[in-house]
CSV table of C-alpha atoms and ligand atoms in Angstrom, one decimal:
chain,number,residue,atom,x,y,z
H,20,MET,CA,-0.3,0.0,0.0
H,21,VAL,CA,1.0,3.6,-0.4
H,22,ILE,CA,0.4,6.5,0.8
H,23,ARG,CA,0.4,9.6,-0.8
H,24,LYS,CA,-0.9,14.0,0.5
H,25,VAL,CA,-3.2,15.7,-1.7
H,26,GLU,CA,-2.9,19.1,-2.0
H,27,ASP,CA,-5.6,19.9,-5.1
H,28,ASP,CA,-8.5,18.6,-6.2
H,29,LYS,CA,-8.8,17.6,-3.0
H,30,ARG,CA,-12.9,17.3,-4.1
H,31,GLU,CA,-12.1,14.3,-6.3
H,32,PHE,CA,-12.2,12.1,-3.4
H,33,MET,CA,-15.1,13.0,-2.0
H,34,ASP,CA,-16.8,9.8,-2.2
H,35,LEU,CA,-14.2,8.1,-0.2
H,36,LEU,CA,-14.8,11.1,1.9
H,37,LEU,CA,-18.3,10.5,2.8
H,38,ILE,CA,-17.8,6.8,3.7
H,39,GLY,CA,-16.0,8.4,7.2
H,40,ASP,CA,-18.6,11.0,6.5
H,41,GLU,CA,-22.2,11.5,5.5
H,42,SER,CA,-22.1,15.4,5.2
H,43,VAL,CA,-21.0,17.8,2.6
H,44,ASP,CA,-21.4,20.5,4.4
H,45,MET,CA,-18.7,18.9,7.2
H,46,ILE,CA,-16.3,18.0,4.7
H,47,GLU,CA,-16.4,21.4,3.1
H,48,ARG,CA,-15.5,22.7,6.7
H,49,TYR,CA,-12.2,20.6,7.3
H,50,ILE,CA,-11.2,20.1,4.2
H,51,GLU,CA,-9.1,22.9,3.1
H,52,PRO,CA,-7.5,23.7,6.4
H,53,GLY,CA,-7.0,19.5,6.8
H,54,SER,CA,-4.4,17.8,5.0
H,55,LEU,CA,-5.6,14.7,3.3
H,56,HIS,CA,-3.7,11.5,2.7
H,57,VAL,CA,-4.9,9.0,0.3
H,58,GLY,CA,-4.0,5.3,0.5
H,59,SER,CA,-3.9,3.0,-2.9
H,60,MET,CA,-3.7,-0.4,-3.4
H,61,ASP,CA,-2.2,-1.4,-7.2
H,62,ASN,CA,-3.2,2.5,-8.3
H,63,LYS,CA,-6.9,1.8,-6.7
H,64,ASP,CA,-7.4,4.7,-4.2
H,65,VAL,CA,-8.8,2.5,-1.1
H,66,ALA,CA,-8.4,5.0,2.0
H,67,VAL,CA,-8.8,8.4,3.0
H,68,ILE,CA,-7.6,10.1,6.2
H,69,VAL,CA,-8.1,13.9,7.1
H,70,VAL,CA,-5.8,15.6,9.7
H,71,VAL,CA,-5.9,18.9,11.8
H,72,GLU,CA,-3.7,20.3,13.7
H,73,ASN,CA,-5.0,21.9,16.4
H,74,ASN,CA,-3.9,24.8,18.3
H,75,ASP,CA,-2.4,22.7,21.5
H,76,ASP,CA,0.2,19.4,21.2
H,77,SER,CA,-2.8,17.6,19.5
H,78,VAL,CA,-3.6,16.6,15.8
H,79,GLU,CA,-7.3,15.7,15.8
H,80,ILE,CA,-8.8,12.9,12.7
H,81,LYS,CA,-11.5,14.3,11.1
H,82,ASN,CA,-12.4,11.8,9.0
H,83,LEU,CA,-10.9,7.8,8.0
H,84,ALA,CA,-12.6,5.7,5.9
H,85,VAL,CA,-11.4,2.6,3.8
H,86,ASP,CA,-13.8,1.3,0.7
H,87,ALA,CA,-15.6,-1.5,1.7
H,88,ALA,CA,-14.0,-3.9,-0.3
H,89,PHE,CA,-11.2,-3.2,1.3
H,90,ARG,CA,-11.4,-3.4,5.4
H,91,ARG,CA,-10.2,-6.1,7.2
H,92,ARG,CA,-7.1,-6.1,5.8
H,93,GLY,CA,-5.0,-3.5,8.2
H,94,ILE,CA,-5.5,-0.7,6.0
H,95,GLY,CA,-7.5,1.4,8.4
H,96,ARG,CA,-4.7,0.8,11.5
H,97,LYS,CA,-2.0,1.6,8.0
H,98,MET,CA,-3.8,4.7,7.8
H,99,LEU,CA,-3.7,5.6,11.4
H,100,GLU,CA,0.0,4.4,11.9
H,101,TYR,CA,0.9,7.0,8.9
H,102,VAL,CA,-0.6,9.6,10.6
H,103,GLU,CA,0.9,8.9,14.0
H,104,LYS,CA,4.5,9.1,12.5
H,105,LEU,CA,3.6,12.0,10.8
H,106,TYR,CA,3.6,13.8,14.1
H,107,PRO,CA,5.7,12.1,16.3
H,108,ASP,CA,5.2,14.3,19.4
H,109,LYS,CA,1.7,15.1,19.1
H,110,ARG,CA,-1.7,13.3,21.3
H,111,VAL,CA,-3.9,12.2,18.5
H,112,ILE,CA,-7.5,12.7,18.8
H,113,LEU,CA,-10.4,12.0,16.8
H,114,GLY,CA,-14.1,11.7,17.6
H,115,THR,CA,-16.5,9.6,16.5
H,116,GLY,CA,-20.4,8.1,16.8
H,117,GLU,CA,-20.4,5.1,18.9
H,118,THR,CA,-20.8,2.4,16.2
H,119,PRO,CA,-19.7,-0.5,18.2
H,120,SER,CA,-17.4,-2.0,15.5
H,121,THR,CA,-16.0,1.4,14.8
H,122,LEU,CA,-14.7,1.5,18.6
H,123,ARG,CA,-13.4,-1.6,18.6
H,124,PHE,CA,-12.0,-0.6,15.8
H,125,TYR,CA,-10.1,2.1,17.2
H,126,ARG,CA,-9.8,0.4,20.7
H,127,SER,CA,-7.5,-2.6,18.8
H,128,CYS,CA,-5.2,0.3,17.7
H,129,GLY,CA,-4.8,1.6,20.9
H,130,TYR,CA,-7.0,4.7,21.2
H,131,ARG,CA,-8.5,5.5,24.6
H,132,TYR,CA,-12.1,7.2,25.6
H,133,PHE,CA,-11.0,10.7,26.5
H,134,HIS,CA,-14.8,12.6,26.5
H,135,ARG,CA,-17.8,13.3,24.6
H,136,ILE,CA,-20.3,16.2,23.3
H,137,PRO,CA,-23.6,15.0,23.7
H,138,ASN,CA,-26.1,15.0,20.7
H,139,PHE,CA,-23.4,16.5,18.4
H,140,PHE,CA,-24.9,14.1,16.0
H,141,THR,CA,-28.6,14.9,16.2
H,142,ASP,CA,-28.2,18.7,16.8
H,143,ASN,CA,-25.9,19.1,13.7
H,144,TYR,CA,-27.1,16.3,11.2
H,145,PRO,CA,-30.4,16.8,9.5
H,146,ASN,CA,-31.5,13.4,9.5
H,147,PRO,CA,-30.8,10.5,12.1
H,148,ILE,CA,-27.6,8.6,11.2
H,149,VAL,CA,-28.4,4.9,12.3
H,150,GLU,CA,-25.5,2.8,12.2
H,151,GLU,CA,-25.4,-1.3,13.4
H,152,GLU,CA,-29.0,-0.9,15.2
H,153,VAL,CA,-27.4,2.0,17.1
H,154,THR,CA,-28.6,5.6,16.7
H,155,LEU,CA,-25.8,7.8,17.0
H,156,ARG,CA,-26.3,10.7,19.9
H,157,ASP,CA,-22.9,12.0,21.2
H,158,MET,CA,-19.5,12.5,19.4
H,159,VAL,CA,-17.4,10.6,21.2
H,160,TYR,CA,-13.1,11.6,21.8
H,161,LEU,CA,-10.7,9.4,21.8
H,162,TYR,CA,-7.4,9.7,21.9
H,163,LYS,CA,-3.7,8.3,21.9
H,164,ASP,CA,-0.2,9.7,23.2
H,165,SER,CA,3.1,9.0,21.1
H,166,PRO,CA,4.5,7.2,23.1
H,167,LYS,CA,7.2,9.3,24.4
H,168,ASN,CA,4.4,11.1,26.1
H,169,ASP,CA,2.2,8.2,27.0
H,170,THR,CA,3.5,6.3,30.5
H,171,GLU,CA,0.8,5.1,31.1
H,172,GLU,CA,1.9,1.2,30.6
H,173,HIS,CA,5.0,2.2,32.3
H,174,PHE,CA,3.9,1.4,36.0
S,220,LIG,C1,-13.2,1.8,10.7
S,220,LIG,C2,-12.1,1.7,9.6
S,220,LIG,C3,-11.6,2.7,8.5
S,220,LIG,C4,-11.6,0.5,9.3
S,220,LIG,O1,-11.1,-0.2,8.4
S,220,LIG,P1,-10.4,-1.2,8.3
S,220,LIG,O2,-9.3,-1.4,7.3
S,220,LIG,O3,-11.3,-2.3,7.6
S,220,LIG,O4,-9.2,-2.2,9.5
S,220,LIG,P2,-8.0,-2.5,10.0
S,220,LIG,O5,-8.2,-4.4,8.5
S,220,LIG,O6,-7.3,-1.9,10.1
S,220,LIG,O7,-8.7,-3.0,11.5
S,220,LIG,C5,-8.2,-3.3,12.4
S,220,LIG,C6,-8.7,-4.2,13.6
S,220,LIG,O8,-9.6,-3.1,14.4
S,220,LIG,C7,-10.8,-4.2,14.4
S,220,LIG,N1,-12.1,-3.8,13.6
S,220,LIG,C8,-11.6,-3.8,12.4
S,220,LIG,N2,-13.2,-3.7,11.9
S,220,LIG,C9,-13.6,-3.7,12.3
S,220,LIG,C10,-15.2,-4.3,12.8
S,220,LIG,N3,-15.7,-4.2,11.9
S,220,LIG,N4,-15.8,-5.2,13.4
S,220,LIG,C11,-15.1,-5.9,15.0
S,220,LIG,N5,-13.6,-5.2,14.6
S,220,LIG,C12,-13.1,-4.4,13.9
S,220,LIG,C13,-9.9,-5.2,14.5
S,220,LIG,O9,-9.8,-6.0,15.5
S,220,LIG,C14,-9.2,-5.6,13.6
S,220,LIG,O10,-8.0,-6.6,13.0
S,220,LIG,P3,-8.5,-7.9,12.7
S,220,LIG,O11,-9.0,-7.7,11.4
S,220,LIG,O12,-7.0,-8.1,12.3
S,220,LIG,O13,-9.2,-8.5,13.9
S,220,LIG,C15,-13.6,1.2,8.2
S,220,LIG,O14,-14.4,0.1,8.7
S,220,LIG,C16,-14.2,2.2,7.4
S,220,LIG,O15,-13.9,3.0,6.4
S,220,LIG,N6,-15.8,2.3,7.9
S,220,LIG,C17,-16.5,3.1,7.2
S,220,LIG,C18,-16.0,4.7,7.9
S,220,LIG,C19,-15.8,5.0,9.5
S,220,LIG,O16,-16.6,4.6,10.4
S,220,LIG,N7,-15.1,5.8,9.9
S,220,LIG,C20,-14.7,5.4,11.7
S,220,LIG,C21,-15.3,7.0,11.3
S,220,LIG,S1,-14.5,8.5,10.9
């Protein structure tokens, strides 16, 4: 798999971006301030990740998606590891809905519960989002510290 940063024509990847976030309006808010990285296999674009640098010691993943036909092959994990390596001194944070498989994915990649924004999905999206029989309501924030700063494992 090859991962590249895309600077121009970011909207060409809207189909993949819409897998990670179903709202074009939301995507439009972060696509320009954010950096877009695209993963491809055999010259086919199969994954996207969008990262925004915050004004503190963290970066935020705004969108992560893998083409449904290419899941469970370690691509999502590789996209996260790529961003973690790009910002080795930063905490990586991300907000997500409480879809069970998504939470399992992030947990298996080393992400932990940080905090939640109550009613984020019900307040900001026009229609209810139902995934795996769960209606998304709160945005749950997860985080992973760089190995340098993550002392928890040593105790
Ligand atoms: C979430 C997503 C990015 C995961 O991508 P992926 O390439 O399939 O994930 P990986 O293959 O790297 O999975 C790594 C591990 O996470 C866990 N995992 C991933 N998908 C899972 C699922 N559906 N159910 C349970 N565990 C899962 C597993 O432990 C997996 O390891 P394993 O396959 O060896 O068991 C992908 O399913 C996706 O694009 N979903 C739709 C968009 C989305 O929900 N994005 C995240 C919120 S923005």
